[in-house]
Coordinates of C-alpha atoms in Angstrom, one line a residue:
M1 CA 29.6 28.2 -38.4
E2 CA 28.7 24.6 -39.3
Q3 CA 25.1 23.8 -38.9
F4 CA 24.3 21.5 -36.0
I5 CA 22.4 18.3 -36.8
V6 CA 20.4 16.7 -34.0
S7 CA 21.4 13.2 -33.0
A8 CA 18.0 11.8 -34.0
R9 CA 18.8 12.6 -37.6
K10 CA 22.5 12.2 -37.5
Y11 CA 22.4 8.7 -36.1
R12 CA 19.2 7.6 -37.9
P13 CA 19.7 3.9 -38.9
Q14 CA 20.6 3.2 -42.6
T15 CA 20.3 -0.6 -42.5
F16 CA 18.0 -3.0 -40.6
K17 CA 21.0 -4.0 -38.4
D18 CA 21.2 -0.5 -37.1
V19 CA 17.6 -0.4 -35.9
V20 CA 17.5 -0.6 -32.1
G21 CA 15.2 -3.0 -30.2
Q22 CA 13.1 -4.3 -33.2
Q23 CA 15.0 -7.4 -34.1
A24 CA 11.9 -9.5 -34.7
I25 CA 10.4 -7.1 -37.2
T26 CA 13.7 -6.4 -39.1
N27 CA 14.5 -10.1 -39.4
T28 CA 11.0 -10.8 -40.7
L29 CA 11.3 -8.0 -43.3
L30 CA 14.8 -9.3 -44.4
N31 CA 13.5 -12.8 -44.8
A32 CA 10.5 -11.6 -46.8
I33 CA 12.7 -9.7 -49.2
E34 CA 15.1 -12.6 -49.7
N35 CA 12.3 -15.1 -50.2
N36 CA 10.2 -12.8 -52.3
H37 CA 7.4 -13.0 -49.7
L38 CA 6.8 -9.3 -49.2
A39 CA 3.2 -8.1 -49.1
Q40 CA 2.1 -5.1 -51.2
A41 CA 0.4 -3.4 -48.2
L42 CA 2.1 -3.1 -44.9
L43 CA 1.0 -1.4 -41.7
F44 CA 3.6 -0.3 -39.2
T45 CA 2.1 0.5 -35.8
G46 CA 3.5 1.3 -32.4
P47 CA 4.5 4.1 -30.0
R48 CA 6.3 7.2 -31.2
G49 CA 10.0 7.2 -31.9
V50 CA 10.5 3.4 -32.1
G51 CA 11.5 3.2 -35.8
K52 CA 8.4 2.9 -37.9
T53 CA 9.2 5.5 -40.6
T54 CA 12.9 4.6 -40.5
C55 CA 12.1 0.9 -41.2
A56 CA 9.8 2.0 -44.0
R57 CA 12.6 4.0 -45.7
I58 CA 15.1 1.2 -45.2
L59 CA 12.6 -1.3 -46.7
A60 CA 11.9 1.0 -49.7
R61 CA 15.6 1.3 -50.4
K62 CA 16.3 -2.4 -49.8
I63 CA 13.8 -3.8 -52.3
N64 CA 15.2 -1.6 -55.1
Q65 CA 18.8 -2.4 -54.5
E66 CA 18.7 -5.8 -56.3
G67 CA 21.0 -5.6 -59.3
Y68 CA 22.6 -2.3 -58.2
D69 CA 26.2 -2.1 -57.1
D70 CA 26.0 1.2 -55.3
P71 CA 24.9 0.5 -51.6
Y72 CA 24.4 4.2 -50.9
E73 CA 21.8 4.6 -53.7
D74 CA 18.6 5.8 -51.9
F75 CA 16.2 5.7 -54.9
T76 CA 14.7 9.0 -54.0
F77 CA 12.6 9.1 -57.2
N78 CA 11.0 5.7 -56.2
V79 CA 10.0 6.7 -52.7
F80 CA 7.0 8.9 -52.1
E81 CA 6.1 10.1 -48.5
L82 CA 2.7 11.4 -47.7
D83 CA 1.8 13.1 -44.4
A84 CA -1.8 12.1 -43.8
A85 CA -2.2 14.6 -41.0
S86 CA -2.2 17.5 -43.6
N87 CA -3.3 15.5 -46.7
N88 CA -6.3 13.7 -45.5
S89 CA -9.0 14.5 -48.0
V90 CA -10.5 12.4 -50.8
D91 CA -8.7 14.6 -53.5
D92 CA -5.3 13.9 -52.0
I93 CA -5.9 10.1 -52.1
R94 CA -7.2 10.4 -55.7
N95 CA -4.0 12.2 -56.7
L96 CA -2.0 9.4 -55.1
I97 CA -4.0 6.8 -57.0
D98 CA -3.3 8.6 -60.3
Q99 CA 0.5 8.5 -59.5
V100 CA 0.4 4.8 -58.7
R101 CA -0.5 3.9 -62.2
I102 CA 2.9 5.2 -63.6
P103 CA 5.7 2.5 -63.3
P104 CA 9.1 3.5 -61.9
Q105 CA 11.8 4.9 -64.2
T106 CA 14.6 3.3 -62.2
G107 CA 14.5 0.4 -59.9
K108 CA 11.8 -2.2 -59.5
Y109 CA 9.2 -0.8 -57.1
K110 CA 7.6 2.5 -56.3
V111 CA 7.1 2.7 -52.5
Y112 CA 4.4 4.9 -51.0
I113 CA 4.9 5.7 -47.3
I114 CA 1.8 7.2 -45.7
D115 CA 2.6 8.5 -42.2
E116 CA 0.0 9.1 -39.5
V117 CA -2.5 7.2 -41.7
H118 CA -5.1 7.3 -38.9
M119 CA -5.7 11.0 -39.7
L120 CA -7.3 10.2 -43.0
S121 CA -11.0 10.9 -43.2
T122 CA -13.6 8.1 -43.6
S123 CA -14.2 9.1 -47.2
A124 CA -10.5 9.1 -48.0
F125 CA -10.2 5.6 -46.5
N126 CA -13.1 4.3 -48.6
A127 CA -11.5 5.9 -51.8
F128 CA -8.3 4.1 -51.0
L129 CA -9.8 0.6 -50.4
K130 CA -9.8 -0.7 -54.0
T131 CA -6.3 0.4 -54.8
L132 CA -4.9 -0.9 -51.5
E133 CA -6.5 -4.3 -52.1
E134 CA -5.3 -4.7 -55.7
P135 CA -2.4 -2.3 -56.4
P136 CA -0.2 -2.5 -59.5
R137 CA 2.7 -5.0 -59.3
H138 CA 5.3 -2.2 -59.1
A139 CA 3.6 -0.5 -56.1
I140 CA 4.0 -1.2 -52.4
F141 CA 2.2 0.8 -49.7
I142 CA 3.6 1.2 -46.2
L143 CA 1.2 2.8 -43.7
A144 CA 2.5 4.1 -40.4
T145 CA 0.5 5.0 -37.4
T146 CA 0.6 5.4 -33.6
E147 CA -3.1 4.7 -33.1
K148 CA -4.2 1.5 -34.9
H149 CA -7.6 1.5 -33.3
K150 CA -8.6 4.6 -35.3
I151 CA -8.1 2.8 -38.6
I152 CA -11.3 1.3 -40.1
P153 CA -11.4 -2.6 -40.1
T154 CA -11.6 -2.8 -43.9
I155 CA -8.2 -1.2 -44.2
L156 CA -6.7 -3.4 -41.5
S157 CA -7.9 -6.5 -43.2
R158 CA -6.0 -5.6 -46.4
C159 CA -2.6 -5.0 -44.7
Q160 CA 0.1 -7.1 -43.2
I161 CA 0.4 -5.6 -39.7
F162 CA 3.8 -5.2 -37.9
D163 CA 3.5 -4.1 -34.2
F164 CA 6.6 -2.2 -33.1
K165 CA 7.4 -2.4 -29.4
R166 CA 8.8 0.2 -27.0
I167 CA 12.6 0.4 -26.8
T168 CA 13.7 -1.2 -23.5
V169 CA 15.8 0.9 -21.1
K170 CA 18.7 -1.5 -21.5
D171 CA 18.7 -1.2 -25.4
A172 CA 18.3 2.6 -25.2
K173 CA 21.1 2.9 -22.8
E174 CA 23.5 0.8 -24.9
H175 CA 22.7 2.9 -28.0
L176 CA 23.2 6.1 -26.1
A177 CA 26.6 4.8 -24.9
E178 CA 27.6 4.2 -28.6
V179 CA 26.5 7.7 -29.5
A180 CA 28.4 9.2 -26.6
A181 CA 31.5 7.2 -27.5
S182 CA 31.4 8.4 -31.1
Q183 CA 31.3 12.0 -29.8
N184 CA 34.1 11.5 -27.2
I185 CA 31.8 12.2 -24.3
T186 CA 32.5 10.6 -20.9
F187 CA 29.5 9.5 -18.9
E188 CA 28.3 7.7 -15.8
D189 CA 26.2 4.6 -16.3
D190 CA 23.4 5.9 -14.1
A191 CA 23.3 9.1 -16.1
L192 CA 22.5 7.3 -19.3
H193 CA 20.1 5.1 -17.4
I194 CA 18.1 8.1 -16.3
I195 CA 18.0 9.5 -19.8
A196 CA 16.7 6.1 -21.1
Q197 CA 14.0 6.0 -18.4
K198 CA 12.9 9.5 -19.1
A199 CA 12.5 8.7 -22.9
D200 CA 9.8 6.2 -21.9
G201 CA 10.6 3.7 -24.7
A202 CA 11.1 6.2 -27.5
M203 CA 14.6 6.2 -29.1
R204 CA 14.0 9.5 -30.8
D205 CA 13.1 11.1 -27.4
A206 CA 16.2 9.6 -25.8
L207 CA 18.5 11.1 -28.4
S208 CA 16.8 14.5 -28.1
I209 CA 17.2 14.4 -24.3
F210 CA 20.8 13.4 -24.8
D211 CA 21.5 16.4 -27.0
R212 CA 19.9 18.7 -24.4
V213 CA 21.9 17.2 -21.5
V214 CA 25.2 17.4 -23.4
S215 CA 24.5 21.1 -24.0
F216 CA 24.1 21.5 -20.2
C217 CA 26.9 19.3 -19.0
G218 CA 29.5 19.5 -21.8
S219 CA 31.6 16.5 -22.4
N220 CA 31.1 14.8 -19.0
L221 CA 27.7 13.4 -18.2
T222 CA 27.2 12.9 -14.5
R223 CA 24.1 11.6 -12.7
V224 CA 23.7 14.7 -10.5
A225 CA 23.9 17.0 -13.5
V226 CA 21.4 14.9 -15.5
T227 CA 18.8 14.8 -12.7
E228 CA 19.2 18.6 -12.2
N229 CA 18.7 19.3 -15.9
L230 CA 15.8 16.9 -16.4
N231 CA 14.2 17.8 -13.1
V232 CA 13.5 14.2 -12.2
L233 CA 13.3 12.6 -8.7
D234 CA 16.5 10.6 -8.4
F235 CA 16.4 7.2 -6.8
E236 CA 18.5 8.6 -3.9
Y237 CA 15.4 10.7 -2.9
Y238 CA 13.4 7.5 -2.5
I239 CA 16.3 5.8 -0.6
K240 CA 16.4 8.7 1.8
V241 CA 12.6 8.8 2.3
T242 CA 12.4 5.0 2.8
D243 CA 15.2 5.2 5.5
L244 CA 13.1 7.8 7.3
I245 CA 10.0 5.6 7.1
L246 CA 11.9 2.6 8.5
E247 CA 13.2 4.8 11.4
N248 CA 9.7 6.1 12.1
K249 CA 10.9 9.7 11.9
I250 CA 7.6 11.4 10.9
P251 CA 8.7 15.1 11.4
E252 CA 11.8 14.6 9.2
L253 CA 9.7 12.7 6.7
L254 CA 7.3 15.7 6.3
L255 CA 10.2 18.1 6.0
A256 CA 11.8 15.9 3.2
Y257 CA 8.4 15.9 1.3
N258 CA 8.3 19.7 1.7
D259 CA 11.7 20.0 0.2
I260 CA 10.6 17.9 -2.8
L261 CA 7.6 20.1 -3.4
A262 CA 9.8 23.2 -3.0
K263 CA 12.0 22.0 -5.9
G264 CA 8.9 21.9 -8.2
F265 CA 8.1 18.2 -8.2
D266 CA 4.5 17.0 -8.4
G267 CA 3.1 15.1 -5.4
H268 CA 1.4 12.6 -7.7
H269 CA 4.7 11.9 -9.4
F270 CA 6.3 11.4 -6.0
V271 CA 3.7 9.0 -4.8
A272 CA 3.8 6.9 -7.9
G273 CA 7.6 6.8 -7.8
L274 CA 7.5 5.7 -4.1
A275 CA 5.3 2.8 -5.0
S276 CA 7.7 1.8 -7.8
H277 CA 10.6 2.1 -5.3
F278 CA 8.9 -0.3 -2.9
R279 CA 8.3 -2.6 -5.9
D280 CA 12.0 -2.4 -6.8
L281 CA 13.0 -3.3 -3.2
W282 CA 10.6 -6.3 -3.3
V283 CA 12.3 -7.4 -6.6
C284 CA 15.7 -7.2 -5.0
K285 CA 14.8 -9.5 -2.1
N286 CA 14.7 -12.6 -4.4
P287 CA 17.7 -13.3 -6.7
A288 CA 15.3 -14.9 -9.2
T289 CA 13.5 -11.6 -9.8
L290 CA 16.6 -9.4 -9.7
V291 CA 16.5 -9.2 -13.5
L292 CA 13.3 -7.2 -13.3
L293 CA 15.2 -4.3 -11.7
E294 CA 16.0 -1.7 -14.3
A295 CA 18.7 0.4 -12.7
G296 CA 22.4 1.2 -13.0
E297 CA 25.1 -0.6 -11.1
H298 CA 25.4 2.0 -8.3
A299 CA 21.6 2.1 -7.9
Q300 CA 21.4 -1.7 -7.8
N301 CA 23.8 -1.8 -4.9
L302 CA 21.8 0.7 -2.9
Y303 CA 18.6 -1.1 -3.6
R304 CA 20.1 -4.4 -2.5
E305 CA 21.4 -2.8 0.8
Q306 CA 18.0 -1.3 1.6
S307 CA 16.0 -4.4 0.7
Q308 CA 17.9 -6.2 3.4
K309 CA 16.5 -3.7 6.0
T310 CA 12.9 -4.2 5.0
S311 CA 10.5 -7.1 5.4
Q312 CA 8.1 -8.5 2.8
E313 CA 5.1 -7.5 5.0
F314 CA 6.3 -3.9 5.2
L315 CA 6.8 -3.7 1.4
L316 CA 3.5 -5.2 0.6
Q317 CA 1.6 -2.9 2.9
G318 CA 3.7 0.1 1.7
I319 CA 2.8 -0.7 -1.9
E320 CA -0.8 -0.9 -1.0
L321 CA -0.8 2.4 0.9
A322 CA 1.1 4.3 -1.9
N323 CA -1.1 2.8 -4.6
E324 CA -4.3 3.8 -2.7
C325 CA -2.9 7.4 -2.3
D326 CA -2.1 7.4 -6.1
L327 CA -5.7 6.4 -6.9
K328 CA -7.2 9.1 -4.6
Y329 CA -4.8 11.9 -5.6
K330 CA -6.8 13.4 -8.5
V331 CA -10.1 13.5 -6.7
S332 CA -8.7 14.8 -3.4
Q333 CA -9.5 18.4 -2.4
N334 CA -6.3 18.6 -0.3
Q335 CA -3.7 16.7 -2.2
R336 CA -0.7 17.7 0.0
L337 CA -2.5 16.5 3.1
L338 CA -3.4 13.2 1.4
V339 CA 0.3 12.5 0.6
E340 CA 1.4 13.5 4.1
L341 CA -1.1 11.2 5.6
C342 CA 0.1 8.4 3.4
L343 CA 3.7 9.1 4.6
M344 CA 2.6 9.1 8.2
Q345 CA 0.8 5.8 7.8
L346 CA 3.9 4.3 6.1
A347 CA 6.1 5.5 9.0
S348 CA 3.7 3.8 11.4
I349 CA 3.8 0.4 9.9
T350 CA 6.9 -0.7 11.9
F351 CA 6.1 1.4 14.9
D352 CA 4.8 -0.6 17.9
G353 CA 3.9 2.4 20.1
E354 CA 3.8 2.3 23.9
K355 CA 3.4 -1.1 25.5
K356 CA -0.1 -1.4 26.9
K357 CA -0.9 -3.3 30.1
A358 CA -1.9 -6.9 29.7
E359 CA -5.1 -6.5 31.7
S360 CA -7.6 -3.7 31.9
F361 CA -9.9 -3.2 34.8
I362 CA -13.3 -1.5 34.9
I363 CA -12.9 -1.2 38.6
P364 CA -9.4 0.0 39.6
P365 CA -7.3 -2.6 41.5
T366 CA -7.0 -0.2 44.4
Y367 CA -10.5 -1.1 45.4
Y368 CA -9.5 -4.7 46.1
R369 CA -6.1 -4.0 47.7
N370 CA -5.8 -4.6 51.4
S371 CA -3.1 -2.6 53.1
A372 CA -3.3 -4.6 56.3
Y373 CA -2.2 -7.9 54.7
S374 CA 0.6 -8.6 52.2
I375 CA 2.5 -11.5 50.9
T376 CA 6.2 -11.0 50.9
E377 CA 8.9 -13.3 49.4
V378 CA 11.6 -14.1 51.8
T379 CA 14.5 -16.5 51.7
P380 CA 13.9 -19.4 54.1
K381 CA 16.5 -19.8 56.8
G382 CA 16.1 -23.6 56.7
D383 CA 17.0 -24.6 53.2
I384 CA 17.4 -28.3 52.1
P385 CA 20.7 -29.0 50.5
K386 CA 21.2 -31.5 47.8
N387 CA 22.3 -34.3 50.2
G388 CA 18.8 -34.4 51.8
T389 CA 19.7 -33.1 55.3
Q390 CA 18.0 -30.0 56.7
I391 CA 19.7 -26.9 57.9
P392 CA 18.4 -26.0 61.4
N393 CA 15.8 -23.2 61.5
P394 CA 15.4 -21.7 65.0
E395 CA 12.1 -19.9 64.0
L396 CA 10.7 -23.2 62.7
N397 CA 11.7 -25.1 65.8
K398 CA 9.9 -22.6 68.0
V399 CA 6.7 -23.2 66.1
T400 CA 7.0 -27.0 66.0
E401 CA 7.3 -27.2 69.8
K402 CA 3.8 -25.8 70.0
L403 CA 2.3 -28.4 67.6
P404 CA 0.3 -31.5 68.9
E405 CA 2.4 -34.5 69.9
E406 CA 1.3 -36.8 67.0
I407 CA 2.4 -34.2 64.4
S408 CA 5.7 -33.4 66.2
N409 CA 6.6 -37.1 66.3
T410 CA 6.4 -37.4 62.6
A411 CA 8.6 -34.4 61.9
P412 CA 12.0 -36.1 62.2
A413 CA 10.9 -38.8 59.8
I414 CA 9.8 -36.3 57.3
E415 CA 13.0 -34.4 57.7
T416 CA 15.1 -37.5 56.7
I417 CA 13.2 -38.0 53.4
K418 CA 15.2 -36.9 50.4
P419 CA 13.4 -34.4 48.2
V420 CA 12.6 -35.5 44.7
V421 CA 13.6 -32.2 43.2
P422 CA 17.4 -31.6 43.6
E423 CA 17.0 -28.0 44.3
I424 CA 14.1 -26.1 45.9
K425 CA 13.5 -22.6 45.0
P426 CA 12.7 -20.0 47.7
T427 CA 9.0 -20.3 48.7
I428 CA 6.6 -17.6 49.6
A429 CA 6.1 -17.2 53.3
S430 CA 3.5 -15.2 55.1
E431 CA 4.6 -12.3 57.2
P432 CA 2.3 -11.9 60.3
M433 CA 1.3 -8.8 62.0
N434 CA 4.0 -9.1 64.7
G435 CA 6.8 -9.3 62.1
T436 CA 7.7 -13.1 62.6
K437 CA 8.3 -15.1 59.4
V438 CA 7.2 -18.7 58.8
S439 CA 8.7 -21.0 56.1
A440 CA 6.6 -23.7 54.4
L441 CA 9.1 -26.6 54.3
S442 CA 7.3 -29.3 56.3
L443 CA 3.8 -30.4 57.4
A444 CA 4.4 -28.7 60.7
S445 CA 5.1 -25.4 59.0
I446 CA 2.1 -25.8 56.7
R447 CA -0.1 -26.2 59.8
A448 CA 1.4 -23.1 61.4
K449 CA 0.9 -21.2 58.3
R450 CA -2.8 -22.1 58.1
E451 CA -3.3 -21.0 61.7
L452 CA -1.5 -17.8 61.0
E453 CA -3.7 -17.0 58.0
A454 CA -6.8 -17.7 60.0
S455 CA -5.7 -15.3 62.7
Q456 CA -4.9 -12.7 60.2
K457 CA -8.3 -13.0 58.5
A458 CA -10.0 -12.4 61.8
N459 CA -8.1 -9.2 62.3
V460 CA -8.6 -7.8 58.8
K461 CA -11.0 -4.9 58.6
H462 CA -13.5 -5.0 55.7
Y463 CA -13.5 -1.8 53.7
D464 CA -16.3 -1.0 51.4
E465 CA -14.4 0.9 48.7
L466 CA -16.3 -0.1 45.6
P467 CA -17.5 3.0 43.6
K468 CA -21.1 4.2 44.2
E469 CA -21.4 7.4 42.3
S470 CA -24.8 8.8 41.6
F471 CA -26.0 9.3 38.0
T472 CA -29.1 10.5 36.2
E473 CA -31.5 8.6 34.0
T474 CA -30.3 10.7 31.0
E475 CA -26.7 9.6 31.6
M476 CA -27.8 6.0 31.9
L477 CA -29.8 6.2 28.6
L478 CA -26.8 7.7 26.8
Q479 CA -24.5 4.9 27.8
W480 CA -27.2 2.3 27.1
T481 CA -27.6 3.6 23.6
N482 CA -23.8 3.8 23.0
F483 CA -23.4 0.1 24.0
A484 CA -26.3 -0.9 21.8
Q485 CA -24.5 0.8 18.9
K486 CA -21.3 -1.0 19.7
L487 CA -23.1 -4.3 19.6
S488 CA -24.7 -3.5 16.3
D489 CA -21.3 -2.5 14.8
K490 CA -19.9 -5.9 16.0
G491 CA -22.8 -7.8 14.3
Q492 CA -24.7 -8.6 17.5
K493 CA -27.9 -7.3 16.1
I494 CA -30.4 -9.4 18.2
M495 CA -29.0 -8.1 21.6
A496 CA -28.9 -4.5 20.2
T497 CA -32.6 -4.9 19.1
Y498 CA -33.6 -6.1 22.6
M499 CA -31.9 -3.1 24.2
L500 CA -33.7 -0.6 21.9
I501 CA -37.2 -2.2 21.9
N502 CA -38.2 0.1 24.8
D503 CA -36.4 2.8 26.7
P504 CA -35.3 1.5 30.1
T505 CA -36.3 3.3 33.3
L506 CA -34.2 4.0 36.4
D507 CA -35.3 3.2 39.9
G508 CA -32.5 4.0 42.3
F509 CA -29.6 2.0 41.0
T510 CA -31.9 -0.6 39.3
I511 CA -32.4 -0.4 35.6
K512 CA -35.8 -1.8 34.5
L513 CA -36.5 -3.0 31.0
E514 CA -39.7 -4.5 29.5
L515 CA -39.5 -7.1 26.8
P516 CA -42.4 -8.4 24.7
N517 CA -42.0 -12.2 25.4
E518 CA -40.3 -14.8 27.6
G519 CA -37.9 -15.9 24.9
S520 CA -36.4 -12.4 24.5
K521 CA -36.0 -12.2 28.3
V522 CA -34.1 -15.5 28.4
D523 CA -31.8 -14.3 25.6
F524 CA -31.2 -10.9 27.2
D525 CA -30.4 -12.4 30.6
A526 CA -27.9 -14.8 29.0
N527 CA -26.0 -11.9 27.4
K528 CA -26.4 -9.1 29.9
N529 CA -23.2 -9.5 31.9
E530 CA -21.2 -7.6 29.4
L531 CA -23.7 -4.8 29.4
L532 CA -23.8 -4.7 33.2
G533 CA -20.0 -4.4 33.4
Y534 CA -20.0 -1.7 30.8
L535 CA -22.6 0.4 32.6
R536 CA -20.9 -0.1 36.0
G537 CA -17.6 1.1 34.6
K538 CA -19.0 4.1 32.6
L539 CA -21.3 5.3 35.4
H540 CA -18.8 4.5 38.2
N541 CA -21.4 2.6 40.3
H542 CA -20.9 -1.0 41.3
D543 CA -24.5 -1.4 42.7
I544 CA -26.2 -1.2 39.3
V545 CA -28.5 -4.1 38.5
I546 CA -30.7 -4.8 35.5
D547 CA -34.3 -6.0 36.1
V548 CA -36.1 -7.4 33.1
H549 CA -39.9 -7.9 33.0
V550 CA -42.1 -9.5 30.4
N551 CA -45.0 -7.4 29.1
E552 CA -46.7 -9.1 26.2
V553 CA -48.8 -6.0 25.4
T554 CA -45.7 -3.9 24.9
E555 CA -45.4 -2.3 21.5
T556 CA -42.1 -1.6 19.9
K557 CA -41.6 2.1 19.6
Y558 CA -40.0 3.1 16.3
A559 CA -39.3 6.6 15.1
F560 CA -40.3 7.0 11.4
T561 CA -41.0 10.7 10.8
P562 CA -38.4 13.4 11.4
L563 CA -40.5 14.8 14.3
E564 CA -40.6 11.3 16.0
K565 CA -36.9 10.9 15.6
F566 CA -36.3 14.4 17.1
E567 CA -38.6 13.5 20.1
K568 CA -36.6 10.3 20.6
L569 CA -33.3 12.2 20.6
K570 CA -34.8 14.8 22.9
S571 CA -35.8 12.1 25.4
I572 CA -32.2 10.8 25.4
N573 CA -30.7 14.3 25.6
P574 CA -33.0 17.2 26.6
A575 CA -30.3 19.7 25.4
M576 CA -31.5 19.0 21.8
E577 CA -34.5 21.2 22.4
L578 CA -32.2 24.0 23.6
L579 CA -30.1 23.6 20.5
R580 CA -33.2 23.8 18.3
R581 CA -34.4 27.0 20.0
T582 CA -31.0 28.6 20.0
F583 CA -30.4 28.3 16.3
D584 CA -34.1 28.5 15.3
L585 CA -33.9 25.1 13.6
D586 CA -36.8 23.3 11.8
V587 CA -37.5 19.7 12.3

């Protein structure tokens, strides 16, 4: 059985042109070699799996190939690799320095590649300083590390630093497509895109994931099989969740999140992915930013369709809510509830709820409704057509016969006047007690209508239906304190202070309050209407009045000690004493 070689080793680049995603660095190194501008100490730094060690090996081979015809000569005897993670002592560095003094047997340079150089001890770094600054002409040092900040500044100042970047999703996907084609493996574009995203910028990780997925799927890579094997949340999950959010289906949304948790996904990962999904939808709304969307062709079409259903305000608020949930997730005691609350808030962004009435009344409108009198809209029998002539109205003629002579004589003249408005809408007529209807189309009818209203007012019975429920002083003090707190929350501190200077007293339905000076009384009287309406509505009594007196010797009563605060609370609500005795509480 032939031994399997992982793709990360099998497809390791052999030339600078094969290196993926590091064109700037590889071009710099090639130009340095051609122009004899290569430094003797190089530092390659960057994330894992982006080609640092590979570029070091290619460079070591390239600088020794001058004058050699064999392009496959690797100059193994001229390249020395040292793993600083396991050889980090001073003695190891001293042994290395001793070897540096010996010139190469073949080739021009001896190249020393020190991997994970940040693992060297401080003493080893100090022992290496002099040799690194002034090495022999035949020696070149290439240091590789993923954590540049752990290297002491004296080493950094002696090296030419090359910062390797993460491999983009596009570059990683294109390289995976070449590898798949060389192995006769069919694939979906979205499947390779998911692998490239999962690799998080590391080409070695992408190839390792590719080998694992090929072992699971065989020679056909599909998006469904890749997501199942890698256990990642596919973009279709977020498309479905966003559709439920836009449709305000909170129960289905919670069930969908429960299914996601049941499949083993982390809630934190889901929330972060949802915020990224909203960001991708935002990117799709503008053609100029569409290039920022890293997704396959099928995913781009779905994103574009869903972005047309959403508004920018919804996406902005959705990103804010998801990001806030992301920040609170680790410190939350109930993480599932936190995510569910975030989903409910997202589903409520576009939900208007029940339409509320335009007006709200403290006193119900039924208190002012008079059942004995009503205004009804009727169609007048004597309409005026567009030609200006009036259609006879028998009801109106009966009324005009009873009018004084001077008004009756003017009626025909008024009737011949053409109206300014070409069409007159039906007017509101009054329906008297006996059922006769009067139309307001002339001065005569207006006169009759006024007489009719006067006769109706004389017959109307006055009903005293305003609420007059009784209440206690304790109930009054509770509502008084509540309103003062509302004013304080709204920033009206002065009015709230006036209300709490002294406890008001109750005399019948009159609330008496003492203030320390005349200025405070004037301010209170100017702003007490809102308070009066609030108390009348809450206590269901329309006869409540507020009487303010000035008492200049009045002292403001403040509660400082716990006992004073308890006594003040007890004066507002006597049940506090019962609570203290029941549970044997200390003050």
